[in-house]
Short mmCIF file of N, CA and C in Angstrom, two decimals:
data_model
loop_
_atom_site.label_atom_id
_atom_site.label_comp_id
_atom_site.label_asym_id
_atom_site.label_seq_id
_atom_site.Cartn_x
_atom_site.Cartn_y
_atom_site.Cartn_z
N MET A 1 115.88 -36.83 90.28
CA MET A 1 114.48 -36.47 90.37
C MET A 1 114.39 -35.00 90.72
N ILE A 2 113.40 -34.36 90.20
CA ILE A 2 113.20 -32.94 90.46
C ILE A 2 112.70 -32.78 91.89
N PRO A 3 113.31 -31.84 92.63
CA PRO A 3 112.80 -31.59 93.98
C PRO A 3 111.35 -31.13 93.89
N ARG A 4 110.49 -31.71 94.68
CA ARG A 4 109.08 -31.37 94.68
C ARG A 4 108.65 -31.12 96.12
N SER A 5 107.62 -30.33 96.24
CA SER A 5 107.07 -30.13 97.57
C SER A 5 106.36 -31.41 97.98
N PRO A 6 106.23 -31.66 99.28
CA PRO A 6 105.58 -32.90 99.72
C PRO A 6 104.16 -33.06 99.21
N ALA A 7 103.50 -31.94 98.88
CA ALA A 7 102.11 -32.02 98.43
C ALA A 7 101.99 -32.36 96.95
N THR A 8 103.11 -32.36 96.22
CA THR A 8 103.06 -32.63 94.78
C THR A 8 103.12 -34.13 94.52
N PRO A 9 102.03 -34.71 94.04
CA PRO A 9 102.05 -36.17 93.80
C PRO A 9 102.85 -36.51 92.55
N VAL A 10 103.45 -37.67 92.55
CA VAL A 10 104.15 -38.18 91.37
C VAL A 10 103.42 -39.45 90.94
N THR A 11 102.93 -39.47 89.72
CA THR A 11 102.22 -40.64 89.22
C THR A 11 103.14 -41.46 88.35
N VAL A 12 103.09 -42.75 88.50
CA VAL A 12 103.88 -43.64 87.65
C VAL A 12 102.90 -44.57 86.95
N GLN A 13 102.97 -44.59 85.61
CA GLN A 13 102.12 -45.49 84.85
C GLN A 13 102.60 -46.92 85.05
N THR A 14 101.70 -47.87 84.93
CA THR A 14 102.09 -49.25 85.16
C THR A 14 101.76 -50.13 83.95
N THR A 15 102.33 -49.75 82.83
CA THR A 15 102.12 -50.55 81.63
C THR A 15 103.46 -50.95 81.03
N GLY A 16 104.46 -51.13 81.86
CA GLY A 16 105.81 -51.39 81.39
C GLY A 16 106.06 -52.84 81.02
N ARG A 17 107.35 -53.15 80.86
CA ARG A 17 107.76 -54.51 80.49
C ARG A 17 107.52 -55.47 81.66
N SER A 18 107.24 -56.69 81.31
CA SER A 18 107.03 -57.71 82.33
C SER A 18 108.36 -58.16 82.90
N SER A 19 108.38 -58.39 84.20
CA SER A 19 109.61 -58.84 84.84
C SER A 19 109.78 -60.35 84.77
N GLY A 20 108.87 -61.03 84.11
CA GLY A 20 109.00 -62.48 83.96
C GLY A 20 108.10 -63.24 84.92
N ASP A 21 107.62 -62.59 85.96
CA ASP A 21 106.74 -63.28 86.91
C ASP A 21 105.31 -62.74 86.81
N ASN A 22 104.95 -62.27 85.61
CA ASN A 22 103.62 -61.75 85.30
C ASN A 22 103.25 -60.49 86.07
N LYS A 23 104.20 -59.87 86.74
CA LYS A 23 103.96 -58.58 87.38
C LYS A 23 104.49 -57.51 86.44
N MET A 24 103.73 -56.46 86.28
CA MET A 24 104.18 -55.37 85.42
C MET A 24 105.00 -54.38 86.23
N GLU A 25 106.15 -54.03 85.68
CA GLU A 25 106.99 -53.02 86.31
C GLU A 25 106.50 -51.65 85.88
N PRO A 26 106.85 -50.60 86.62
CA PRO A 26 106.44 -49.26 86.21
C PRO A 26 106.96 -48.92 84.81
N ASN A 27 106.20 -48.12 84.10
CA ASN A 27 106.57 -47.66 82.77
C ASN A 27 107.53 -46.49 82.94
N ILE A 28 108.79 -46.78 83.01
CA ILE A 28 109.82 -45.79 83.34
C ILE A 28 110.35 -45.13 82.08
N CYS A 29 110.39 -43.79 82.10
CA CYS A 29 110.89 -43.02 80.97
C CYS A 29 112.14 -42.25 81.39
N HIS A 30 113.17 -42.31 80.56
CA HIS A 30 114.40 -41.55 80.77
C HIS A 30 114.64 -40.67 79.55
N ALA A 31 115.18 -39.48 79.79
CA ALA A 31 115.57 -38.57 78.71
C ALA A 31 117.09 -38.61 78.59
N PHE A 32 117.56 -38.71 77.35
CA PHE A 32 118.99 -38.71 77.04
C PHE A 32 119.25 -37.48 76.18
N ILE A 33 120.01 -36.53 76.71
CA ILE A 33 120.12 -35.21 76.11
C ILE A 33 121.55 -34.94 75.65
N ASP A 34 121.70 -34.62 74.39
CA ASP A 34 122.98 -34.16 73.86
C ASP A 34 123.08 -32.68 74.25
N GLY A 35 123.84 -32.40 75.30
CA GLY A 35 123.89 -31.06 75.87
C GLY A 35 124.34 -29.99 74.90
N ALA A 36 125.38 -30.25 74.12
CA ALA A 36 125.87 -29.25 73.17
C ALA A 36 124.84 -29.01 72.07
N ASN A 37 124.20 -30.08 71.58
CA ASN A 37 123.20 -29.94 70.52
C ASN A 37 121.99 -29.16 71.03
N LEU A 38 121.58 -29.41 72.26
CA LEU A 38 120.46 -28.69 72.85
C LEU A 38 120.80 -27.20 72.95
N HIS A 39 121.94 -26.89 73.54
CA HIS A 39 122.33 -25.49 73.74
C HIS A 39 122.46 -24.75 72.41
N LYS A 40 123.21 -25.32 71.49
CA LYS A 40 123.44 -24.65 70.20
C LYS A 40 122.16 -24.54 69.38
N GLY A 41 121.33 -25.57 69.41
CA GLY A 41 120.10 -25.56 68.63
C GLY A 41 119.16 -24.45 69.04
N VAL A 42 118.99 -24.26 70.34
CA VAL A 42 118.10 -23.22 70.83
C VAL A 42 118.69 -21.83 70.56
N ILE A 43 119.99 -21.69 70.77
CA ILE A 43 120.65 -20.40 70.51
C ILE A 43 120.48 -20.02 69.03
N GLU A 44 120.60 -21.00 68.12
CA GLU A 44 120.43 -20.73 66.69
C GLU A 44 119.02 -20.22 66.37
N LEU A 45 118.05 -20.57 67.20
CA LEU A 45 116.69 -20.09 67.01
C LEU A 45 116.47 -18.70 67.61
N GLY A 46 117.48 -18.21 68.31
CA GLY A 46 117.40 -16.85 68.83
C GLY A 46 116.80 -16.72 70.22
N TRP A 47 116.80 -17.80 70.98
CA TRP A 47 116.31 -17.69 72.34
C TRP A 47 117.16 -18.53 73.28
N GLN A 48 116.93 -18.36 74.57
CA GLN A 48 117.71 -19.06 75.57
C GLN A 48 116.79 -19.98 76.37
N LEU A 49 117.20 -21.21 76.56
CA LEU A 49 116.39 -22.20 77.26
C LEU A 49 116.51 -22.03 78.77
N ASP A 50 115.38 -22.11 79.44
CA ASP A 50 115.35 -22.16 80.90
C ASP A 50 115.45 -23.64 81.27
N TYR A 51 116.62 -24.06 81.71
CA TYR A 51 116.87 -25.48 81.95
C TYR A 51 116.02 -26.04 83.08
N GLN A 52 115.68 -25.22 84.08
CA GLN A 52 114.81 -25.67 85.16
C GLN A 52 113.42 -25.98 84.61
N ARG A 53 112.89 -25.08 83.82
CA ARG A 53 111.56 -25.29 83.24
C ARG A 53 111.57 -26.47 82.27
N PHE A 54 112.66 -26.63 81.54
CA PHE A 54 112.78 -27.75 80.61
C PHE A 54 112.75 -29.08 81.37
N ARG A 55 113.44 -29.14 82.51
CA ARG A 55 113.46 -30.38 83.31
C ARG A 55 112.06 -30.70 83.81
N VAL A 56 111.36 -29.69 84.30
CA VAL A 56 109.99 -29.89 84.79
C VAL A 56 109.08 -30.32 83.63
N TRP A 57 109.25 -29.68 82.47
CA TRP A 57 108.45 -30.03 81.29
C TRP A 57 108.67 -31.49 80.89
N LEU A 58 109.93 -31.95 80.92
CA LEU A 58 110.21 -33.35 80.59
C LEU A 58 109.49 -34.30 81.54
N GLU A 59 109.46 -33.93 82.80
CA GLU A 59 108.78 -34.79 83.77
C GLU A 59 107.26 -34.71 83.62
N ASP A 60 106.74 -33.50 83.46
CA ASP A 60 105.28 -33.33 83.37
C ASP A 60 104.72 -33.91 82.08
N LYS A 61 105.36 -33.64 80.96
CA LYS A 61 104.82 -34.06 79.66
C LYS A 61 105.10 -35.54 79.35
N PHE A 62 106.30 -36.01 79.73
CA PHE A 62 106.71 -37.36 79.34
C PHE A 62 106.88 -38.31 80.53
N ASN A 63 106.72 -37.80 81.73
CA ASN A 63 106.96 -38.59 82.94
C ASN A 63 108.41 -39.10 82.98
N ALA A 64 109.34 -38.26 82.52
CA ALA A 64 110.76 -38.62 82.51
C ALA A 64 111.32 -38.49 83.93
N ILE A 65 111.53 -39.62 84.55
CA ILE A 65 112.01 -39.58 85.93
C ILE A 65 113.50 -39.30 86.01
N ASN A 66 114.24 -39.63 84.98
CA ASN A 66 115.67 -39.30 84.91
C ASN A 66 115.93 -38.55 83.61
N ALA A 67 116.79 -37.54 83.71
CA ALA A 67 117.20 -36.77 82.53
C ALA A 67 118.72 -36.69 82.54
N TYR A 68 119.33 -37.47 81.66
CA TYR A 68 120.78 -37.50 81.54
C TYR A 68 121.19 -36.45 80.52
N ILE A 69 122.11 -35.58 80.90
CA ILE A 69 122.61 -34.59 79.96
C ILE A 69 124.09 -34.83 79.76
N PHE A 70 124.47 -35.04 78.52
CA PHE A 70 125.84 -35.41 78.15
C PHE A 70 126.58 -34.14 77.74
N VAL A 71 127.68 -33.86 78.44
CA VAL A 71 128.42 -32.61 78.21
C VAL A 71 129.92 -32.88 78.23
N GLY A 72 130.65 -32.00 77.54
CA GLY A 72 132.11 -32.03 77.63
C GLY A 72 132.52 -31.42 78.95
N LEU A 73 133.47 -32.05 79.61
CA LEU A 73 133.91 -31.59 80.94
C LEU A 73 134.94 -30.47 80.79
N ILE A 74 134.49 -29.27 81.10
CA ILE A 74 135.34 -28.09 81.05
C ILE A 74 135.36 -27.50 82.46
N PRO A 75 136.51 -27.54 83.15
CA PRO A 75 136.56 -27.09 84.54
C PRO A 75 135.99 -25.70 84.78
N ALA A 76 136.12 -24.81 83.83
CA ALA A 76 135.60 -23.44 84.01
C ALA A 76 134.08 -23.41 84.11
N HIS A 77 133.40 -24.49 83.74
CA HIS A 77 131.93 -24.54 83.77
C HIS A 77 131.40 -25.27 84.99
N LYS A 78 132.22 -25.44 86.02
CA LYS A 78 131.79 -26.24 87.18
C LYS A 78 130.54 -25.68 87.85
N ASP A 79 130.37 -24.35 87.87
CA ASP A 79 129.17 -23.78 88.47
C ASP A 79 127.92 -24.13 87.66
N LEU A 80 128.05 -24.12 86.34
CA LEU A 80 126.93 -24.54 85.47
C LEU A 80 126.57 -25.99 85.75
N TYR A 81 127.57 -26.85 85.86
CA TYR A 81 127.31 -28.27 86.11
C TYR A 81 126.59 -28.46 87.45
N ALA A 82 127.04 -27.74 88.47
CA ALA A 82 126.40 -27.84 89.79
C ALA A 82 124.95 -27.37 89.70
N SER A 83 124.72 -26.30 88.98
CA SER A 83 123.37 -25.77 88.82
C SER A 83 122.46 -26.77 88.10
N LEU A 84 122.95 -27.39 87.04
CA LEU A 84 122.16 -28.38 86.32
C LEU A 84 121.82 -29.57 87.22
N GLN A 85 122.76 -29.99 88.05
CA GLN A 85 122.49 -31.10 88.97
C GLN A 85 121.43 -30.71 89.99
N GLU A 86 121.49 -29.47 90.48
CA GLU A 86 120.48 -29.00 91.43
C GLU A 86 119.09 -28.97 90.79
N MET A 87 119.04 -28.78 89.49
CA MET A 87 117.76 -28.75 88.77
C MET A 87 117.20 -30.14 88.50
N GLY A 88 117.97 -31.16 88.79
CA GLY A 88 117.48 -32.52 88.62
C GLY A 88 118.07 -33.30 87.47
N TYR A 89 119.05 -32.73 86.78
CA TYR A 89 119.71 -33.45 85.69
C TYR A 89 120.80 -34.36 86.26
N ILE A 90 121.03 -35.45 85.57
CA ILE A 90 122.15 -36.33 85.87
C ILE A 90 123.18 -36.07 84.77
N LEU A 91 124.34 -35.57 85.15
CA LEU A 91 125.35 -35.20 84.16
C LEU A 91 126.26 -36.37 83.84
N VAL A 92 126.52 -36.57 82.56
CA VAL A 92 127.46 -37.57 82.09
C VAL A 92 128.53 -36.79 81.33
N TYR A 93 129.76 -36.87 81.82
CA TYR A 93 130.83 -36.05 81.27
C TYR A 93 131.67 -36.79 80.24
N LYS A 94 132.13 -36.02 79.30
CA LYS A 94 133.08 -36.50 78.30
C LYS A 94 134.33 -35.65 78.43
N GLU A 95 135.48 -36.30 78.52
CA GLU A 95 136.73 -35.55 78.55
C GLU A 95 136.88 -34.81 77.23
N VAL A 96 137.28 -33.56 77.31
CA VAL A 96 137.43 -32.77 76.10
C VAL A 96 138.90 -32.68 75.70
N THR A 97 139.11 -32.41 74.43
CA THR A 97 140.44 -32.11 73.91
C THR A 97 140.33 -30.76 73.22
N TYR A 98 141.45 -30.24 72.81
CA TYR A 98 141.46 -28.94 72.15
C TYR A 98 142.17 -29.07 70.82
N ASP A 99 141.61 -28.41 69.79
CA ASP A 99 142.27 -28.45 68.49
C ASP A 99 143.41 -27.42 68.49
N GLY A 100 144.09 -27.29 67.37
CA GLY A 100 145.25 -26.41 67.26
C GLY A 100 144.96 -24.95 67.58
N SER A 101 143.71 -24.51 67.36
CA SER A 101 143.36 -23.12 67.63
C SER A 101 142.80 -22.92 69.04
N GLY A 102 142.78 -23.99 69.84
CA GLY A 102 142.27 -23.89 71.21
C GLY A 102 140.78 -24.14 71.34
N LYS A 103 140.12 -24.52 70.24
CA LYS A 103 138.69 -24.80 70.27
C LYS A 103 138.43 -26.15 70.93
N VAL A 104 137.42 -26.18 71.79
CA VAL A 104 137.08 -27.40 72.53
C VAL A 104 136.49 -28.44 71.59
N LYS A 105 136.94 -29.69 71.75
CA LYS A 105 136.38 -30.84 71.04
C LYS A 105 135.93 -31.83 72.11
N GLY A 106 134.62 -32.06 72.19
CA GLY A 106 134.11 -32.96 73.22
C GLY A 106 132.83 -33.63 72.79
N ASN A 107 132.84 -34.28 71.65
CA ASN A 107 131.66 -34.92 71.11
C ASN A 107 131.19 -36.05 72.02
N CYS A 108 129.94 -35.99 72.46
CA CYS A 108 129.40 -36.96 73.42
C CYS A 108 128.51 -38.02 72.78
N ASP A 109 128.44 -38.05 71.44
CA ASP A 109 127.52 -38.96 70.76
C ASP A 109 127.68 -40.42 71.20
N ALA A 110 128.91 -40.90 71.20
CA ALA A 110 129.15 -42.32 71.53
C ALA A 110 128.73 -42.63 72.96
N GLU A 111 129.00 -41.71 73.88
CA GLU A 111 128.63 -41.93 75.28
C GLU A 111 127.12 -41.99 75.44
N LEU A 112 126.40 -41.11 74.74
CA LEU A 112 124.94 -41.10 74.82
C LEU A 112 124.36 -42.41 74.27
N VAL A 113 124.86 -42.84 73.13
CA VAL A 113 124.38 -44.09 72.53
C VAL A 113 124.67 -45.28 73.45
N LEU A 114 125.90 -45.36 73.94
CA LEU A 114 126.28 -46.49 74.79
C LEU A 114 125.45 -46.52 76.07
N LYS A 115 125.29 -45.39 76.74
CA LYS A 115 124.51 -45.33 77.99
C LYS A 115 123.07 -45.74 77.73
N THR A 116 122.50 -45.26 76.63
CA THR A 116 121.10 -45.58 76.33
C THR A 116 120.92 -47.08 76.09
N VAL A 117 121.79 -47.67 75.28
CA VAL A 117 121.66 -49.10 74.96
C VAL A 117 121.93 -49.97 76.19
N VAL A 118 122.96 -49.64 76.94
CA VAL A 118 123.26 -50.41 78.16
C VAL A 118 122.08 -50.33 79.13
N ASP A 119 121.55 -49.13 79.34
CA ASP A 119 120.41 -48.99 80.25
C ASP A 119 119.18 -49.73 79.74
N TYR A 120 118.99 -49.77 78.42
CA TYR A 120 117.87 -50.53 77.88
C TYR A 120 118.02 -52.01 78.23
N TYR A 121 119.19 -52.57 77.95
CA TYR A 121 119.39 -53.99 78.21
C TYR A 121 119.43 -54.33 79.70
N GLU A 122 119.77 -53.37 80.53
CA GLU A 122 119.72 -53.57 81.98
C GLU A 122 118.34 -53.25 82.54
N LYS A 123 117.38 -52.98 81.65
CA LYS A 123 115.98 -52.73 82.00
C LYS A 123 115.83 -51.58 82.99
N LYS A 124 116.61 -50.52 82.79
CA LYS A 124 116.51 -49.35 83.66
C LYS A 124 115.41 -48.40 83.21
N PHE A 125 114.90 -48.56 81.99
CA PHE A 125 113.79 -47.76 81.49
C PHE A 125 112.99 -48.59 80.51
N ASP A 126 111.76 -48.14 80.28
CA ASP A 126 110.89 -48.75 79.28
C ASP A 126 110.75 -47.87 78.05
N ARG A 127 110.83 -46.55 78.27
CA ARG A 127 110.68 -45.58 77.19
C ARG A 127 111.82 -44.57 77.28
N ALA A 128 112.33 -44.17 76.13
CA ALA A 128 113.42 -43.20 76.08
C ALA A 128 113.02 -42.00 75.25
N ILE A 129 113.52 -40.86 75.66
CA ILE A 129 113.42 -39.63 74.89
C ILE A 129 114.84 -39.28 74.48
N ILE A 130 115.04 -38.98 73.21
CA ILE A 130 116.34 -38.54 72.72
C ILE A 130 116.20 -37.06 72.39
N VAL A 131 117.04 -36.23 73.01
CA VAL A 131 117.01 -34.79 72.75
C VAL A 131 118.22 -34.43 71.91
N SER A 132 117.98 -34.32 70.62
CA SER A 132 119.01 -33.95 69.65
C SER A 132 118.37 -33.86 68.28
N SER A 133 118.98 -33.08 67.41
CA SER A 133 118.54 -33.02 66.02
C SER A 133 119.59 -33.63 65.10
N ASP A 134 120.57 -34.29 65.69
CA ASP A 134 121.74 -34.83 65.00
C ASP A 134 121.44 -36.20 64.38
N GLY A 135 121.66 -36.30 63.08
CA GLY A 135 121.44 -37.56 62.37
C GLY A 135 122.34 -38.70 62.82
N ASP A 136 123.41 -38.39 63.56
CA ASP A 136 124.27 -39.45 64.08
C ASP A 136 123.52 -40.38 65.04
N TYR A 137 122.38 -39.92 65.56
CA TYR A 137 121.59 -40.75 66.48
C TYR A 137 120.54 -41.59 65.76
N ALA A 138 120.51 -41.57 64.43
CA ALA A 138 119.49 -42.31 63.69
C ALA A 138 119.54 -43.81 64.01
N GLY A 139 120.73 -44.37 64.12
CA GLY A 139 120.84 -45.80 64.44
C GLY A 139 120.25 -46.11 65.81
N LEU A 140 120.53 -45.26 66.79
CA LEU A 140 119.97 -45.44 68.14
C LEU A 140 118.46 -45.31 68.12
N VAL A 141 117.96 -44.29 67.43
CA VAL A 141 116.51 -44.07 67.37
C VAL A 141 115.82 -45.25 66.69
N LYS A 142 116.41 -45.76 65.62
CA LYS A 142 115.85 -46.93 64.93
C LYS A 142 115.85 -48.15 65.86
N PHE A 143 116.94 -48.35 66.60
CA PHE A 143 117.03 -49.45 67.56
C PHE A 143 115.90 -49.34 68.59
N LEU A 144 115.74 -48.15 69.19
CA LEU A 144 114.70 -47.97 70.21
C LEU A 144 113.30 -48.14 69.62
N LYS A 145 113.10 -47.66 68.41
CA LYS A 145 111.80 -47.82 67.74
C LYS A 145 111.50 -49.30 67.54
N ASN A 146 112.48 -50.06 67.06
CA ASN A 146 112.28 -51.49 66.82
C ASN A 146 112.02 -52.26 68.12
N LYS A 147 112.55 -51.77 69.22
CA LYS A 147 112.35 -52.41 70.53
C LYS A 147 111.10 -51.87 71.23
N VAL A 148 110.36 -50.99 70.55
CA VAL A 148 109.18 -50.33 71.11
C VAL A 148 109.55 -49.64 72.43
N ALA A 149 110.68 -48.96 72.41
CA ALA A 149 111.18 -48.30 73.62
C ALA A 149 111.44 -46.81 73.39
N LEU A 150 111.01 -46.29 72.25
CA LEU A 150 111.20 -44.87 71.98
C LEU A 150 109.91 -44.12 72.26
N ASP A 151 110.01 -43.12 73.10
CA ASP A 151 108.85 -42.26 73.34
C ASP A 151 108.83 -41.16 72.28
N SER A 152 109.90 -40.38 72.20
CA SER A 152 109.95 -39.25 71.28
C SER A 152 111.39 -38.82 71.03
N VAL A 153 111.56 -38.13 69.92
CA VAL A 153 112.78 -37.38 69.65
C VAL A 153 112.40 -35.92 69.83
N ILE A 154 113.19 -35.18 70.58
CA ILE A 154 112.97 -33.75 70.75
C ILE A 154 114.10 -33.04 70.02
N SER A 155 113.72 -32.27 69.00
CA SER A 155 114.70 -31.56 68.19
C SER A 155 114.88 -30.15 68.74
N PRO A 156 116.10 -29.81 69.15
CA PRO A 156 116.34 -28.48 69.69
C PRO A 156 116.23 -27.35 68.67
N ASN A 157 116.33 -27.66 67.40
CA ASN A 157 116.14 -26.61 66.40
C ASN A 157 115.23 -27.11 65.30
N ASN A 158 114.91 -26.24 64.37
CA ASN A 158 113.97 -26.60 63.31
C ASN A 158 114.65 -27.26 62.12
N GLN A 159 115.93 -27.57 62.24
CA GLN A 159 116.70 -28.20 61.18
C GLN A 159 117.01 -29.66 61.54
N CYS A 160 116.03 -30.37 62.04
CA CYS A 160 116.24 -31.76 62.44
C CYS A 160 116.70 -32.58 61.24
N SER A 161 117.70 -33.42 61.45
CA SER A 161 118.27 -34.22 60.38
C SER A 161 117.22 -35.08 59.68
N TYR A 162 117.36 -35.16 58.38
CA TYR A 162 116.49 -36.03 57.58
C TYR A 162 116.63 -37.48 58.04
N LEU A 163 117.81 -37.86 58.50
CA LEU A 163 118.03 -39.24 58.96
C LEU A 163 117.13 -39.59 60.14
N LEU A 164 116.79 -38.59 60.96
CA LEU A 164 115.86 -38.81 62.06
C LEU A 164 114.41 -38.69 61.58
N ARG A 165 114.14 -37.68 60.78
CA ARG A 165 112.77 -37.44 60.31
C ARG A 165 112.23 -38.61 59.49
N LYS A 166 113.07 -39.25 58.70
CA LYS A 166 112.59 -40.33 57.83
C LYS A 166 112.23 -41.61 58.59
N LEU A 167 112.58 -41.68 59.87
CA LEU A 167 112.28 -42.86 60.67
C LEU A 167 110.81 -42.91 61.12
N ASN A 168 110.08 -41.82 60.86
CA ASN A 168 108.65 -41.78 61.19
C ASN A 168 108.41 -42.12 62.67
N VAL A 169 109.06 -41.34 63.51
CA VAL A 169 108.90 -41.49 64.96
C VAL A 169 108.31 -40.20 65.52
N PRO A 170 107.74 -40.24 66.71
CA PRO A 170 107.22 -39.00 67.31
C PRO A 170 108.36 -37.97 67.44
N LEU A 171 108.13 -36.79 66.90
CA LEU A 171 109.15 -35.75 66.85
C LEU A 171 108.55 -34.45 67.37
N VAL A 172 109.20 -33.88 68.37
CA VAL A 172 108.77 -32.61 68.95
C VAL A 172 109.84 -31.58 68.64
N TYR A 173 109.42 -30.48 68.02
CA TYR A 173 110.35 -29.38 67.78
C TYR A 173 110.27 -28.46 68.99
N LEU A 174 111.40 -28.29 69.66
CA LEU A 174 111.43 -27.53 70.91
C LEU A 174 110.94 -26.10 70.72
N ASP A 175 111.11 -25.54 69.54
CA ASP A 175 110.67 -24.17 69.30
C ASP A 175 109.16 -24.02 69.48
N THR A 176 108.42 -25.12 69.33
CA THR A 176 106.97 -25.06 69.54
C THR A 176 106.62 -24.87 71.01
N GLN A 177 107.60 -25.07 71.88
CA GLN A 177 107.40 -24.92 73.32
C GLN A 177 108.08 -23.66 73.87
N ARG A 178 108.47 -22.78 72.98
CA ARG A 178 109.25 -21.61 73.36
C ARG A 178 108.58 -20.80 74.47
N LYS A 179 107.30 -20.54 74.37
CA LYS A 179 106.61 -19.73 75.38
C LYS A 179 106.72 -20.34 76.77
N LYS A 180 106.72 -21.65 76.85
CA LYS A 180 106.81 -22.34 78.14
C LYS A 180 108.24 -22.43 78.66
N LEU A 181 109.20 -22.51 77.73
CA LEU A 181 110.56 -22.90 78.11
C LEU A 181 111.63 -21.82 77.96
N GLU A 182 111.26 -20.67 77.46
CA GLU A 182 112.26 -19.61 77.24
C GLU A 182 112.66 -18.99 78.56
N TYR A 183 113.96 -18.77 78.70
CA TYR A 183 114.49 -18.12 79.90
C TYR A 183 114.29 -16.62 79.80
N SER A 184 113.85 -16.06 80.90
CA SER A 184 113.83 -14.60 81.02
C SER A 184 114.14 -14.29 82.47
N ALA A 185 114.98 -13.30 82.68
CA ALA A 185 115.43 -12.94 84.03
C ALA A 185 114.23 -12.71 84.94
N GLY A 186 114.29 -13.29 86.14
CA GLY A 186 113.23 -13.08 87.11
C GLY A 186 112.04 -14.00 86.96
N LYS A 187 112.03 -14.85 85.91
CA LYS A 187 110.90 -15.77 85.68
C LYS A 187 111.41 -17.20 85.73
N THR A 188 110.88 -18.00 86.62
CA THR A 188 111.21 -19.43 86.69
C THR A 188 110.00 -20.25 86.99
#
C-alpha cells in the first residue's frame, strides 16, 4: 500500500464477489505489471516514467491496492528494487540467465500469468489490471475478461499487440498520461 498521511482517506468500493454468506466483499483491484515491458515501452516513446507517480495514479484511478511488478533479479539493481518497494510496489523476482554475449534473459511472463490466475482462484482480488503491451498475455486477458475480473489493460507504448487489442477490453495507452506520469528531476 502506498504510504499516506493520516488525513488521506482510502475508499473501498463494495460491489465485489459474494463470499457465499450473502455478504459482499470489498471490490479489490490488483495491478500486475510486466516490469521490463513497462520500462522499455515508455523509453521507446522518448520519456521516463516517474514510478512513484505511476503507483499513486494506479491507486487513484483504479483503486489498485496492490501493484505487483515482475522483474528479473539482477543484484546490481538492488537499490532500484528497494526504491520500488518504498514506493508501494510488491516485487516478484525472476531468476535471470545470460546468453553467450552476456545479455540478460529474464522473461517474467509465466510468473505474471501464474500469480494472476492463482490469486484470482484464491479470491485475493475482484478486478485486475494488466500492464503490458505484449500479446503473450492475450490468454490471461481473455481468461480475466470471461471471469468478469479484468479492469483494464495498460499499454506502456503505442504499439500494443493486436492479440490484446482484438479482445475488445478497456485499453489505456500510457502515453496519454505522459503529462501526469513523466519523470523530471525535482518533481514528484
